[in-house]
Short mmCIF file of C-alpha atoms in Angstrom, two decimals:
data_model
loop_
_atom_site.label_atom_id
_atom_site.label_comp_id
_atom_site.label_asym_id
_atom_site.label_seq_id
_atom_site.Cartn_x
_atom_site.Cartn_y
_atom_site.Cartn_z
CA UNK G 1 -0.38 0.33 0.03
CA UNK G 2 3.09 2.01 1.11
CA UNK G 3 4.32 1.93 -2.87
CA UNK G 4 1.08 3.23 -3.92
CA UNK G 5 0.53 5.75 -2.66
CA UNK G 6 3.22 8.52 -1.54
CA UNK G 7 3.15 10.31 1.78
CA UNK G 8 6.73 11.62 1.84
CA UNK G 9 4.97 14.74 1.29
CA UNK G 10 3.00 16.36 3.95
CA UNK G 11 1.22 18.89 1.31
CA UNK G 12 -0.87 16.45 -1.77
CA UNK G 13 -1.58 18.14 -4.71
CA UNK G 14 -4.31 21.47 -3.93
CA UNK G 15 -7.53 20.14 -5.98
CA UNK G 16 -10.12 22.81 -6.78
CA UNK G 17 -13.71 22.68 -5.15
CA UNK G 18 -15.67 18.65 -5.41
CA UNK G 19 -12.63 17.53 -4.09
CA UNK G 20 -10.16 15.89 -1.82
CA UNK G 21 -7.65 17.63 -0.03
CA UNK G 22 -5.13 15.35 2.95
CA UNK G 23 -3.53 18.08 4.15
CA UNK G 24 -4.59 22.24 4.52
CA UNK G 25 -2.79 23.50 2.43
CA UNK G 26 0.22 25.78 4.16
CA UNK G 27 -1.76 28.18 2.58
CA UNK G 28 -5.65 28.82 3.13
CA UNK G 29 -7.07 29.28 -0.96
CA UNK G 30 -10.40 31.34 -0.49
CA UNK G 31 -11.94 29.12 -3.61
CA UNK G 32 -11.15 25.38 -0.86
CA UNK G 33 -14.57 23.88 0.09
CA UNK G 34 -15.45 25.03 3.22
CA UNK G 35 -18.77 23.56 3.03
CA UNK G 36 -19.99 19.59 4.32
CA UNK G 37 -22.90 17.49 4.91
CA UNK G 38 -21.77 16.63 7.51
CA UNK G 39 -17.42 17.17 9.61
CA UNK G 40 -16.12 14.99 11.51
CA UNK G 41 -13.66 15.66 13.77
CA UNK G 42 -11.38 12.68 14.64
CA UNK G 43 -9.98 10.59 12.43
CA UNK G 44 -9.99 7.38 14.63
CA UNK G 45 -11.48 4.64 15.35
CA UNK G 46 -14.92 6.12 16.37
CA UNK G 47 -14.12 9.17 13.53
CA UNK G 48 -13.31 6.65 10.58
CA UNK G 49 -15.39 4.82 10.73
CA UNK G 50 -18.41 7.01 11.55
CA UNK G 51 -16.92 8.95 8.11
CA UNK G 52 -17.38 6.01 6.60
CA UNK G 53 -20.45 4.59 6.91
CA UNK G 54 -22.25 8.62 6.61
CA UNK G 55 -20.15 8.46 3.16
CA UNK G 56 -21.58 5.34 1.82
CA UNK G 57 -24.65 6.13 2.37
CA UNK G 58 -23.88 9.01 -0.30
CA UNK G 59 -22.83 11.72 2.33
CA UNK G 60 -20.10 14.94 1.43
CA UNK G 61 -17.76 14.49 4.69
CA UNK G 62 -15.15 16.09 6.01
CA UNK G 63 -12.50 13.95 8.24
CA UNK G 64 -10.51 16.75 10.22
CA UNK G 65 -7.22 15.58 11.84
CA UNK G 66 -4.06 17.30 13.98
CA UNK G 67 -1.94 14.93 13.20
CA UNK G 68 0.20 14.23 9.81
CA UNK G 69 -0.60 11.09 6.70
CA UNK G 70 0.56 8.04 8.54
CA UNK G 71 0.03 5.47 5.02
CA UNK G 72 2.91 4.41 4.16
CA UNK G 73 5.11 4.63 6.99
CA UNK G 74 7.29 2.30 8.11
CA UNK G 75 7.63 2.56 11.61
CA UNK G 76 3.94 2.62 11.91
CA UNK G 77 3.47 -0.15 9.42
CA UNK G 78 5.65 -2.15 11.53
CA UNK G 79 4.33 -3.59 14.87
CA UNK G 80 7.60 -4.40 16.56
CA UNK G 81 7.41 -0.53 16.35
CA UNK G 82 4.27 0.67 18.16
CA UNK G 83 5.72 1.45 21.66
CA UNK G 84 8.89 3.75 20.59
CA UNK G 85 5.54 5.50 18.83
CA UNK G 86 4.17 7.30 22.85
CA UNK G 87 6.05 10.60 23.33
CA UNK G 88 6.68 11.31 20.10
CA UNK G 89 6.03 13.14 16.57
CA UNK G 90 2.98 11.01 16.92
CA UNK G 91 2.06 11.50 20.03
CA UNK G 92 -0.41 13.73 21.39
CA UNK G 93 2.56 14.03 24.79
CA UNK G 94 -0.62 13.98 27.31
CA UNK G 95 0.34 12.58 30.94
CA UNK G 96 -1.71 11.69 34.29
CA UNK G 97 -1.34 13.44 37.05
CA UNK G 98 0.46 12.24 39.65
CA UNK G 99 -0.85 11.63 43.30
CA UNK G 100 -0.31 9.56 46.32
CA UNK G 101 -1.37 6.25 44.65
CA UNK G 102 1.15 5.71 42.97
CA UNK G 103 3.69 7.71 44.54
CA UNK G 104 3.80 11.22 43.08
CA UNK G 105 4.59 9.89 39.91
CA UNK G 106 3.96 11.23 36.46
CA UNK G 107 2.13 8.70 33.75
CA UNK G 108 2.34 9.66 30.26
CA UNK G 109 -0.93 8.59 28.73
CA UNK G 110 -0.11 8.69 24.89
CA UNK G 111 -2.41 9.23 22.24
CA UNK G 112 -2.79 8.46 18.71
CA UNK G 113 -1.46 11.97 16.82
CA UNK G 114 -2.03 10.41 13.33
CA UNK G 115 -4.05 9.68 10.78
CA UNK G 116 -5.91 6.55 12.35
CA UNK G 117 -5.97 8.41 15.74
CA UNK G 118 -4.36 5.39 17.97
CA UNK G 119 -5.46 3.48 15.84
CA UNK G 120 -1.95 3.81 14.12
CA UNK G 121 0.10 4.23 17.59
CA UNK G 122 -1.39 1.53 20.02
CA UNK G 123 -0.35 -1.43 20.79
CA UNK G 124 -2.66 -3.15 18.07
CA UNK G 125 -5.30 -5.50 20.20
CA UNK G 126 -8.56 -6.46 18.60
CA UNK G 127 -10.33 -7.33 22.53
CA UNK G 128 -14.44 -6.89 21.86
CA UNK G 129 -15.25 -7.97 25.43
CA UNK G 130 -17.94 -9.78 27.59
CA UNK G 131 -21.57 -9.45 26.96
CA UNK G 132 -21.69 -8.36 30.69
CA UNK G 133 -20.23 -5.21 30.07
CA UNK G 134 -23.03 -3.53 27.02
CA UNK G 135 -25.53 -4.57 29.64
CA UNK G 136 -24.07 -2.47 32.26
CA UNK G 137 -23.99 0.34 29.39
CA UNK G 138 -27.24 -1.22 27.96
CA UNK G 139 -28.42 -0.43 32.39
CA UNK G 140 -27.95 4.04 31.95
CA UNK G 141 -28.17 4.40 28.16
CA UNK G 142 -31.13 2.00 26.39
CA UNK G 143 -30.37 0.16 23.18
CA UNK G 144 -26.36 -0.47 23.83
CA UNK G 145 -26.18 -4.03 25.09
CA UNK G 146 -24.83 -7.11 24.07
CA UNK G 147 -27.18 -8.13 20.61
CA UNK G 148 -28.14 -4.02 19.94
CA UNK G 149 -24.29 -4.05 19.81
CA UNK G 150 -22.92 -7.16 17.73
CA UNK G 151 -24.01 -6.65 14.67
CA UNK G 152 -21.78 -3.53 14.52
CA UNK G 153 -19.00 -5.30 15.77
CA UNK G 154 -19.49 -7.89 12.90
CA UNK G 155 -19.81 -5.17 10.41
CA UNK G 156 -16.19 -3.62 11.56
CA UNK G 157 -14.28 -6.65 11.44
CA UNK G 158 -12.31 -9.49 8.55
CA UNK G 159 -11.38 -11.65 11.39
CA UNK G 160 -9.46 -13.67 9.12
CA UNK G 161 -10.63 -16.82 10.41
CA UNK G 162 -14.05 -15.87 8.83
CA UNK G 163 -17.55 -14.63 9.73
CA UNK G 164 -19.48 -16.70 12.19
CA UNK G 165 -22.37 -16.63 14.89
CA UNK G 166 -20.32 -13.77 16.86
CA UNK G 167 -17.09 -12.79 14.00
CA UNK G 168 -17.25 -11.01 10.99
CA UNK G 169 -15.59 -11.90 8.05
CA UNK G 170 -16.54 -8.77 5.86
CA UNK G 171 -15.70 -5.66 7.18
CA UNK G 172 -12.38 -2.81 6.47
CA UNK G 173 -10.87 -3.90 9.73
CA UNK G 174 -8.50 -7.15 9.17
CA UNK G 175 -7.62 -9.68 12.35
CA UNK G 176 -5.56 -11.61 12.58
CA UNK G 177 -4.08 -14.18 15.48
CA UNK G 178 -0.12 -14.80 15.70
CA UNK G 179 1.81 -16.73 14.52
CA UNK G 180 1.87 -19.55 18.03
CA UNK G 181 5.75 -20.89 17.49
CA UNK G 182 7.48 -18.11 19.48
CA UNK G 183 8.88 -19.51 22.96
CA UNK G 184 7.03 -16.91 24.69
CA UNK G 185 4.14 -17.01 23.41
CA UNK G 186 4.33 -20.91 24.13
CA UNK G 187 5.15 -20.66 27.77
CA UNK G 188 2.14 -18.28 28.41
CA UNK G 189 -0.45 -20.94 27.28
CA UNK G 190 1.26 -23.81 28.31
CA UNK G 191 1.68 -21.73 31.91
CA UNK G 192 -1.61 -20.68 31.89
CA UNK G 193 -2.94 -23.94 32.00
CA UNK G 194 -0.60 -25.08 34.88
CA UNK G 195 -2.56 -22.82 36.57
CA UNK G 196 -6.33 -24.32 35.92
CA UNK G 197 -7.51 -22.07 32.63
CA UNK G 198 -8.87 -22.75 29.64
CA UNK G 199 -7.68 -22.73 26.76
CA UNK G 200 -9.96 -20.66 24.76
CA UNK G 201 -9.65 -20.50 21.07
CA UNK G 202 -10.67 -16.77 20.44
CA UNK G 203 -10.91 -14.35 23.30
CA UNK G 204 -13.64 -12.85 21.09
CA UNK G 205 -15.02 -16.47 21.27
CA UNK G 206 -18.23 -16.71 23.56
CA UNK G 207 -16.71 -17.55 26.49
CA UNK G 208 -13.28 -15.17 26.79
CA UNK G 209 -11.29 -16.26 30.34
CA UNK G 210 -9.25 -18.59 30.21
CA UNK G 211 -5.68 -18.05 28.53
CA UNK G 212 -5.14 -17.77 24.54
CA UNK G 213 -3.88 -15.89 21.45
CA UNK G 214 -5.07 -12.47 21.65
CA UNK G 215 -6.05 -10.57 18.12
CA UNK G 216 -4.56 -8.68 16.52
CA UNK G 217 -5.39 -5.66 14.31
CA UNK G 218 -2.41 -6.91 11.67
CA UNK G 219 -3.10 -7.81 7.80
CA UNK G 220 -1.76 -11.05 6.59
CA UNK G 221 1.09 -9.11 5.74
CA UNK G 222 2.33 -8.62 9.14
CA UNK G 223 1.79 -5.03 9.17
CA UNK G 224 -0.71 -2.68 11.10
CA UNK G 225 -3.53 -2.38 9.89
CA UNK G 226 -5.61 1.29 11.18
CA UNK G 227 -8.75 2.24 11.04
CA UNK G 228 -8.02 5.26 8.61
CA UNK G 229 -6.68 2.72 6.37
CA UNK G 230 -9.63 0.32 6.52
CA UNK G 231 -12.02 2.42 6.41
CA UNK G 232 -11.15 5.52 4.51
CA UNK G 233 -8.58 4.18 2.77
CA UNK G 234 -10.93 2.48 -0.17
CA UNK G 235 -12.59 5.16 -0.62
CA UNK G 236 -10.21 8.06 -0.28
CA UNK G 237 -10.03 9.16 -3.85
CA UNK G 238 -14.10 10.42 -3.85
CA UNK G 239 -15.08 13.38 -4.60
CA UNK G 240 -17.32 13.30 -0.92
CA UNK G 241 -14.16 12.87 0.43
CA UNK G 242 -12.40 15.54 2.27
CA UNK G 243 -9.62 14.65 4.99
CA UNK G 244 -7.64 16.95 6.61
CA UNK G 245 -4.29 16.26 8.32
CA UNK G 246 -2.69 18.51 10.21
CA UNK G 247 -5.46 20.59 11.16
CA UNK G 248 -6.53 21.20 14.54
CA UNK G 249 -10.08 22.03 15.43
CA UNK G 250 -10.61 25.17 17.28
CA UNK G 251 -13.90 25.48 18.48
CA UNK G 252 -17.29 24.70 17.22
CA UNK G 253 -19.81 27.27 15.86
CA UNK G 254 -23.07 27.76 16.23
CA UNK G 255 -26.64 28.81 14.80
CA UNK G 256 -29.04 29.22 17.13
CA UNK G 257 -28.96 25.64 18.82
CA UNK G 258 -27.62 23.66 16.43
CA UNK G 259 -24.41 22.38 15.43
CA UNK G 260 -22.92 24.57 12.34
CA UNK G 261 -19.41 23.75 11.82
CA UNK G 262 -15.59 24.72 13.44
CA UNK G 263 -13.20 26.68 13.14
CA UNK G 264 -9.62 25.53 12.24
CA UNK G 265 -6.26 25.91 11.99
CA UNK G 266 -3.92 25.06 9.55
CA UNK G 267 0.10 25.73 9.26
CA UNK G 268 -0.64 29.12 8.12
CA UNK G 269 -4.33 30.39 8.83
CA UNK G 270 -7.61 29.15 10.30
CA UNK G 271 -10.65 28.67 8.51
CA UNK G 272 -14.53 27.97 8.82
CA UNK G 273 -15.36 24.76 8.07
CA UNK G 274 -19.70 24.44 7.60
CA UNK G 275 -21.34 21.84 8.34
CA UNK G 276 -25.17 21.49 6.30
CA UNK G 277 -26.21 18.88 8.66
CA UNK G 278 -24.25 18.10 10.90
CA UNK G 279 -20.56 17.68 13.06
CA UNK G 280 -19.47 14.09 15.25
CA UNK G 281 -16.02 14.54 17.62
CA UNK G 282 -14.75 11.73 17.54
CA UNK G 283 -11.09 13.13 19.05
CA UNK G 284 -11.11 10.97 21.89
CA UNK G 285 -11.47 10.99 25.71
CA UNK G 286 -9.83 13.56 26.38
CA UNK G 287 -9.96 16.20 23.15
CA UNK G 288 -13.61 15.54 23.38
CA UNK G 289 -13.69 16.98 26.58
CA UNK G 290 -11.42 20.01 25.80
CA UNK G 291 -13.25 20.92 22.88
CA UNK G 292 -16.40 20.79 23.86
CA UNK G 293 -15.67 23.02 26.68
CA UNK G 294 -14.14 25.45 24.62
CA UNK G 295 -17.29 26.17 22.31
CA UNK G 296 -19.25 26.50 25.60
CA UNK G 297 -20.82 22.58 26.73
CA UNK G 298 -19.57 21.92 29.75
CA UNK G 299 -19.66 22.44 33.65
CA UNK G 300 -20.62 26.22 34.18
CA UNK G 301 -17.81 26.35 37.00
CA UNK G 302 -15.46 25.46 34.69
CA UNK G 303 -16.59 27.85 31.77
CA UNK G 304 -17.25 31.25 33.89
CA UNK G 305 -13.30 30.53 35.79
CA UNK G 306 -11.68 30.09 32.11
CA UNK G 307 -13.83 32.53 30.93
CA UNK G 308 -15.42 30.74 28.02
CA UNK G 309 -19.49 31.59 28.10
CA UNK G 310 -21.55 29.37 28.50
CA UNK G 311 -23.11 27.62 25.47
CA UNK G 312 -24.81 24.52 27.34
CA UNK G 313 -24.70 23.36 30.63
CA UNK G 314 -23.36 20.04 31.04
CA UNK G 315 -21.83 19.73 34.45
CA UNK G 316 -20.41 16.37 33.22
CA UNK G 317 -18.08 17.30 31.16
CA UNK G 318 -14.63 16.13 31.99
CA UNK G 319 -16.24 13.60 34.77
CA UNK G 320 -16.39 9.92 34.41
CA UNK G 321 -12.58 10.16 33.19
CA UNK G 322 -11.78 4.64 33.66
CA UNK G 323 -9.08 3.99 33.09
CA UNK G 324 -6.91 0.26 32.99
CA UNK G 325 -4.39 0.83 35.37
CA UNK G 326 -1.79 -1.89 33.81
CA UNK G 327 1.33 -2.68 36.04
CA UNK G 328 4.57 -2.28 33.40
CA UNK G 329 5.60 -5.71 34.43
CA UNK G 330 6.39 -8.05 36.22
CA UNK G 331 10.30 -9.17 34.80
CA UNK G 332 11.84 -12.13 34.92
CA UNK G 333 15.69 -13.32 33.57
CA UNK G 334 14.39 -16.36 30.11
CA UNK G 335 17.52 -19.75 30.67
CA UNK G 336 18.40 -18.36 26.73
CA UNK G 337 18.00 -14.93 25.19
CA UNK G 338 14.59 -14.12 23.32
CA UNK G 339 16.50 -13.56 19.85
CA UNK G 340 14.66 -11.20 17.54
CA UNK G 341 11.17 -10.23 18.36
CA UNK G 342 7.44 -11.02 16.23
CA UNK G 343 4.26 -8.64 16.17
CA UNK G 344 3.49 -6.37 18.54
CA UNK G 345 6.28 -9.04 20.88
CA UNK G 346 3.09 -10.28 22.49
CA UNK G 347 0.64 -13.48 21.02
CA UNK G 348 -1.82 -14.54 23.77
CA UNK G 349 -4.01 -12.65 26.29
CA UNK G 350 -4.63 -14.81 29.70
CA UNK G 351 -8.27 -13.66 31.70
CA UNK G 352 -8.51 -14.39 34.63
CA UNK G 353 -10.42 -13.61 38.33
CA UNK G 354 -8.89 -11.74 40.84
CA UNK G 355 -11.11 -13.67 43.53
CA UNK G 356 -13.46 -16.43 42.61
CA UNK G 357 -16.49 -15.04 43.65
CA UNK G 358 -17.31 -12.73 40.94
CA UNK G 359 -18.99 -12.46 38.77
CA UNK G 360 -16.36 -11.31 35.68
CA UNK G 361 -13.38 -12.44 34.80
CA UNK G 362 -11.15 -9.61 36.01
CA UNK G 363 -7.48 -9.84 35.39
CA UNK G 364 -5.73 -9.85 32.64
CA UNK G 365 -2.19 -10.51 31.01
CA UNK G 366 0.35 -10.09 27.96
CA UNK G 367 3.79 -11.25 27.34
CA UNK G 368 6.08 -9.40 26.47
CA UNK G 369 8.88 -9.95 24.43
CA UNK G 370 11.79 -7.66 26.39
CA UNK G 371 12.01 -6.18 28.89
CA UNK G 372 9.78 -3.34 30.01
CA UNK G 373 9.23 -1.01 33.38
CA UNK G 374 8.02 2.60 34.62
CA UNK G 375 11.42 4.74 35.04
CA UNK G 376 10.79 4.24 38.77
CA UNK G 377 11.34 0.70 38.44
CA UNK G 378 14.33 0.88 36.39
CA UNK G 379 16.12 2.85 39.60
CA UNK G 380 15.67 0.18 41.62
CA UNK G 381 16.06 -3.10 39.87
CA UNK G 382 19.08 -4.12 38.01
CA UNK G 383 16.79 -5.57 34.30
CA UNK G 384 19.77 -5.20 31.99
CA UNK G 385 20.31 -8.46 29.45
CA UNK G 386 18.52 -9.98 25.91
CA UNK G 387 17.67 -12.44 28.41
CA UNK G 388 14.44 -10.41 29.88
CA UNK G 389 11.14 -11.30 29.20
CA UNK G 390 8.41 -9.44 30.95
CA UNK G 391 4.62 -9.68 31.75
CA UNK G 392 1.60 -6.95 31.45
CA UNK G 393 -0.98 -6.96 33.57
CA UNK G 394 -3.96 -5.15 34.42
CA UNK G 395 -7.05 -5.06 36.47
CA UNK G 396 -10.03 -4.77 33.15
CA UNK G 397 -13.13 -4.76 36.20
CA UNK G 398 -11.54 -1.31 36.71
CA UNK G 399 -13.30 0.72 39.41
CA UNK G 400 -11.51 3.87 39.87
CA UNK G 401 -12.65 7.34 38.68
CA UNK G 402 -11.26 10.81 37.89
CA UNK G 403 -11.42 13.98 35.41
CA UNK G 404 -10.22 15.85 33.52
CA UNK G 405 -10.03 19.81 34.19
CA UNK G 406 -8.78 23.07 31.40
CA UNK G 407 -5.82 24.48 33.16
CA UNK G 408 -6.59 26.85 30.66
CA UNK G 409 -9.14 28.27 26.95
CA UNK G 410 -5.82 26.87 24.94
CA UNK G 411 -6.98 23.65 22.71
CA UNK G 412 -2.61 23.02 22.95
CA UNK G 413 -2.29 23.67 26.53
CA UNK G 414 -1.68 20.86 28.82
CA UNK G 415 -4.13 19.74 30.47
CA UNK G 416 -5.13 18.51 34.44
CA UNK G 417 -5.58 14.47 33.43
CA UNK G 418 -6.87 12.62 36.76
CA UNK G 419 -8.40 9.24 36.48
CA UNK G 420 -7.57 8.15 39.69
CA UNK G 421 -5.71 5.16 39.29
CA UNK G 422 -5.56 3.14 42.18
CA UNK G 423 -8.11 5.35 44.43
CA UNK G 424 -10.60 2.61 44.95
CA UNK G 425 -9.03 -0.27 47.31
CA UNK G 426 -10.59 -2.51 45.21
CA UNK G 427 -8.35 -2.06 42.08
CA UNK G 428 -5.71 -2.53 44.50
CA UNK G 429 -6.28 -6.00 45.47
CA UNK G 430 -6.93 -7.15 42.35
CA UNK G 431 -3.48 -6.73 41.18
CA UNK G 432 -1.88 -7.72 44.06
CA UNK G 433 -4.00 -10.77 43.51
CA UNK G 434 -2.59 -10.94 40.45
CA UNK G 435 0.74 -10.56 40.63
CA UNK G 436 0.45 -13.62 42.67
CA UNK G 437 -0.61 -15.38 40.45
CA UNK G 438 1.78 -14.71 38.06
CA UNK G 439 5.47 -15.20 39.86
CA UNK G 440 2.93 -19.15 40.43
CA UNK G 441 2.65 -19.05 37.30
CA UNK G 442 6.80 -18.26 36.10
CA UNK G 443 7.30 -21.48 38.32
CA UNK G 444 5.25 -23.23 37.03
CA UNK G 445 5.48 -26.68 34.91
CA UNK G 446 3.62 -24.90 31.68
CA UNK G 447 6.89 -22.48 32.41
CA UNK G 448 9.96 -25.21 31.87
CA UNK G 449 12.43 -24.81 31.18
CA UNK G 450 11.39 -20.96 29.51
CA UNK G 451 12.14 -19.59 33.59
CA UNK G 452 15.30 -19.13 34.80
CA UNK G 453 14.89 -16.30 37.25
CA UNK G 454 12.79 -13.42 39.34
CA UNK G 455 14.32 -10.16 38.21
CA UNK G 456 11.10 -6.84 38.98
CA UNK G 457 9.83 -7.61 41.55
CA UNK G 458 11.89 -10.14 44.62
CA UNK G 459 9.75 -13.16 45.95
CA UNK G 460 11.10 -11.07 48.95
CA UNK G 461 9.86 -7.89 47.84
CA UNK G 462 6.78 -6.46 49.24
CA UNK G 463 4.29 -5.98 46.36
CA UNK G 464 2.45 -3.53 47.67
CA UNK G 465 5.28 -1.24 46.61
CA UNK G 466 6.07 -2.78 43.27
CA UNK G 467 2.35 -2.30 43.03
CA UNK G 468 2.69 1.83 43.02
CA UNK G 469 5.48 2.26 41.29
CA UNK G 470 5.05 -0.04 38.89
CA UNK G 471 1.38 0.79 37.92
CA UNK G 472 1.26 2.68 34.61
CA UNK G 473 -2.19 2.66 32.51
CA UNK G 474 -4.22 0.53 29.82
CA UNK G 475 -4.52 3.59 27.26
CA UNK G 476 -7.90 3.30 28.07
CA UNK G 477 -9.21 6.26 28.98
CA UNK G 478 -12.71 7.05 28.73
CA UNK G 479 -16.28 8.25 30.18
CA UNK G 480 -15.55 12.19 29.91
CA UNK G 481 -18.42 12.76 28.63
CA UNK G 482 -20.74 9.78 28.64
CA UNK G 483 -24.03 8.71 27.13
CA UNK G 484 -27.41 8.04 28.81
CA UNK G 485 -30.75 8.39 29.25
CA UNK G 486 -30.82 9.62 33.07
CA UNK G 487 -30.05 14.24 32.43
CA UNK G 488 -27.44 14.27 34.10
CA UNK G 489 -25.64 12.14 31.26
CA UNK G 490 -24.70 14.97 28.55
CA UNK G 491 -25.07 12.39 25.39
CA UNK G 492 -27.87 11.11 24.57
CA UNK G 493 -28.28 6.82 24.45
CA UNK G 494 -28.52 7.79 20.18
CA UNK G 495 -25.10 9.85 20.59
CA UNK G 496 -26.49 13.22 20.11
CA UNK G 497 -25.21 16.26 22.44
CA UNK G 498 -27.93 16.89 24.07
CA UNK G 499 -29.60 20.94 24.93
CA UNK G 500 -28.18 21.12 21.25
CA UNK G 501 -29.17 19.78 17.82
CA UNK G 502 -26.72 18.03 14.31
CA UNK G 503 -24.17 17.20 17.02
CA UNK G 504 -22.77 13.66 18.42
CA UNK G 505 -20.73 12.15 19.81
CA UNK G 506 -18.76 9.10 18.87
CA UNK G 507 -15.82 8.46 20.53
CA UNK G 508 -14.55 6.90 23.65
CA UNK G 509 -15.52 9.61 25.64
CA UNK G 510 -19.30 8.59 25.66
CA UNK G 511 -18.67 5.07 27.38
CA UNK G 512 -20.74 5.03 30.30
CA UNK G 513 -18.62 2.32 32.25
CA UNK G 514 -14.93 0.54 31.11
CA UNK G 515 -15.46 -2.37 29.40
CA UNK G 516 -13.22 -5.63 30.03
CA UNK G 517 -10.84 -4.95 27.14
CA UNK G 518 -9.35 -3.09 25.17
CA UNK G 519 -11.28 -0.05 23.99
CA UNK G 520 -10.16 0.78 20.15
CA UNK G 521 -12.50 -2.88 19.01
CA UNK G 522 -15.54 -0.85 21.27
CA UNK G 523 -15.12 2.45 20.49
CA UNK G 524 -15.20 1.14 16.27
CA UNK G 525 -18.18 0.12 17.01
CA UNK G 526 -19.53 3.12 18.59
CA UNK G 527 -18.28 4.92 15.18
CA UNK G 528 -20.50 2.23 13.42
CA UNK G 529 -23.35 3.02 15.21
CA UNK G 530 -22.95 7.03 15.32
CA UNK G 531 -23.36 6.50 11.99
CA UNK G 532 -26.40 4.66 11.60
CA UNK G 533 -28.45 6.66 14.63
CA UNK G 534 -27.55 10.41 12.50
CA UNK G 535 -28.44 8.51 8.97
CA UNK G 536 -31.96 7.30 11.02
CA UNK G 537 -32.81 10.69 12.47
CA UNK G 538 -32.02 12.93 9.43
#
């Protein structure tokens, strides 16, 4: 694909009215097309999906993306390079605010700044969760149970094993499982079985409790398959699709109580884009609440503090922030060097309960074909050597919640982002249980003869201190503009912003309660359903 599309130049050829742009021109021309049926802000998991489905229904759509084009970029296409994309040119550079729960540490929260959003920089995991996750959504927002959501999940995916009652075989996104032959992959499969976990054929199958090969957004040629590549690339030449990259949304505009467009900024100037039918926000759980507040939609006291006028009073904007805490990581020494990294450096998912009495699995672990540690762990332990491997551990039924605050009325100023990781003692207790489980697993017959010794933590360490030192994030932030039937929810169950016509939200910010899975698949499903709702309500 990279050979066909030359993305070496940021600004592609400029075309006149009725045609597309791949980047905002370096000088905004007076005759540049600025009016569309729909404007989608953000090109990630939700934005690309809703843009494609609206386009396919006959609409003229524009996609506004602050990041650069990502097609054909080798560091993005290579699954093994995903971690190096963080905190660099392809990342927004956000950080979680320190708390005592994590020993006063600042934690980076990577968010992709590229065409395709975080699907261009994440770990490529495709895990949809279980019906119980969506029953909790349905309790807040009617119409979001598993049976409501499953058709959209299936419509989004092209599973390499083919269509079934639970899987889609002809969707835009390519989903594959990894080569199982890496010795660490085999050790995880055997180790989980030695700990009494069942082997599962597919974590997106009927019962994802046990250990099995993961699903990845990696194509048959071994390359990352982003949302933009799956949804937008096939229609990139359409006269009804305009994709503006390196284009930052500054604030929404309104005609009365209807969202009418957005003011954007490119390299050398601003432009006002107008939407005849409406605007869809899909910039994620951090940037969507910011853009809403910059547009006058948010908590009254917060808007007043920032000197912003109140368009719509919405007290819950920026609240209900949730994420999955991830330990980076438990490190061990192997009996021999690991060799070259395969795929994204993982391979399996281990899904189990921290307490047998829980109604649903709440822990997830995955292998890392190399070292993985927070700076605090690097300072404390000796992680040297090419024989060190790691296991990441996360709480997927996490309970801690926090909020986002704007430090300034600016689309680029640092945010005060506080998910309150480990703030709920249930999350800490679950992680402590998980550490014990994994320490036993690597010592089980399933890991013999792969495992040699403990590196971080040691058997004699205080595991609570280790958890607080190693706590990081799964990058699954969500919930800051939650949908719901109740009056306090700022977004309706059909994803319309309450109090404003012609404005929808189609990203992780609408999630009322974090699901026990990675969020790329659920947000893609949200984008699919957003397009359905918008077209039905037109």
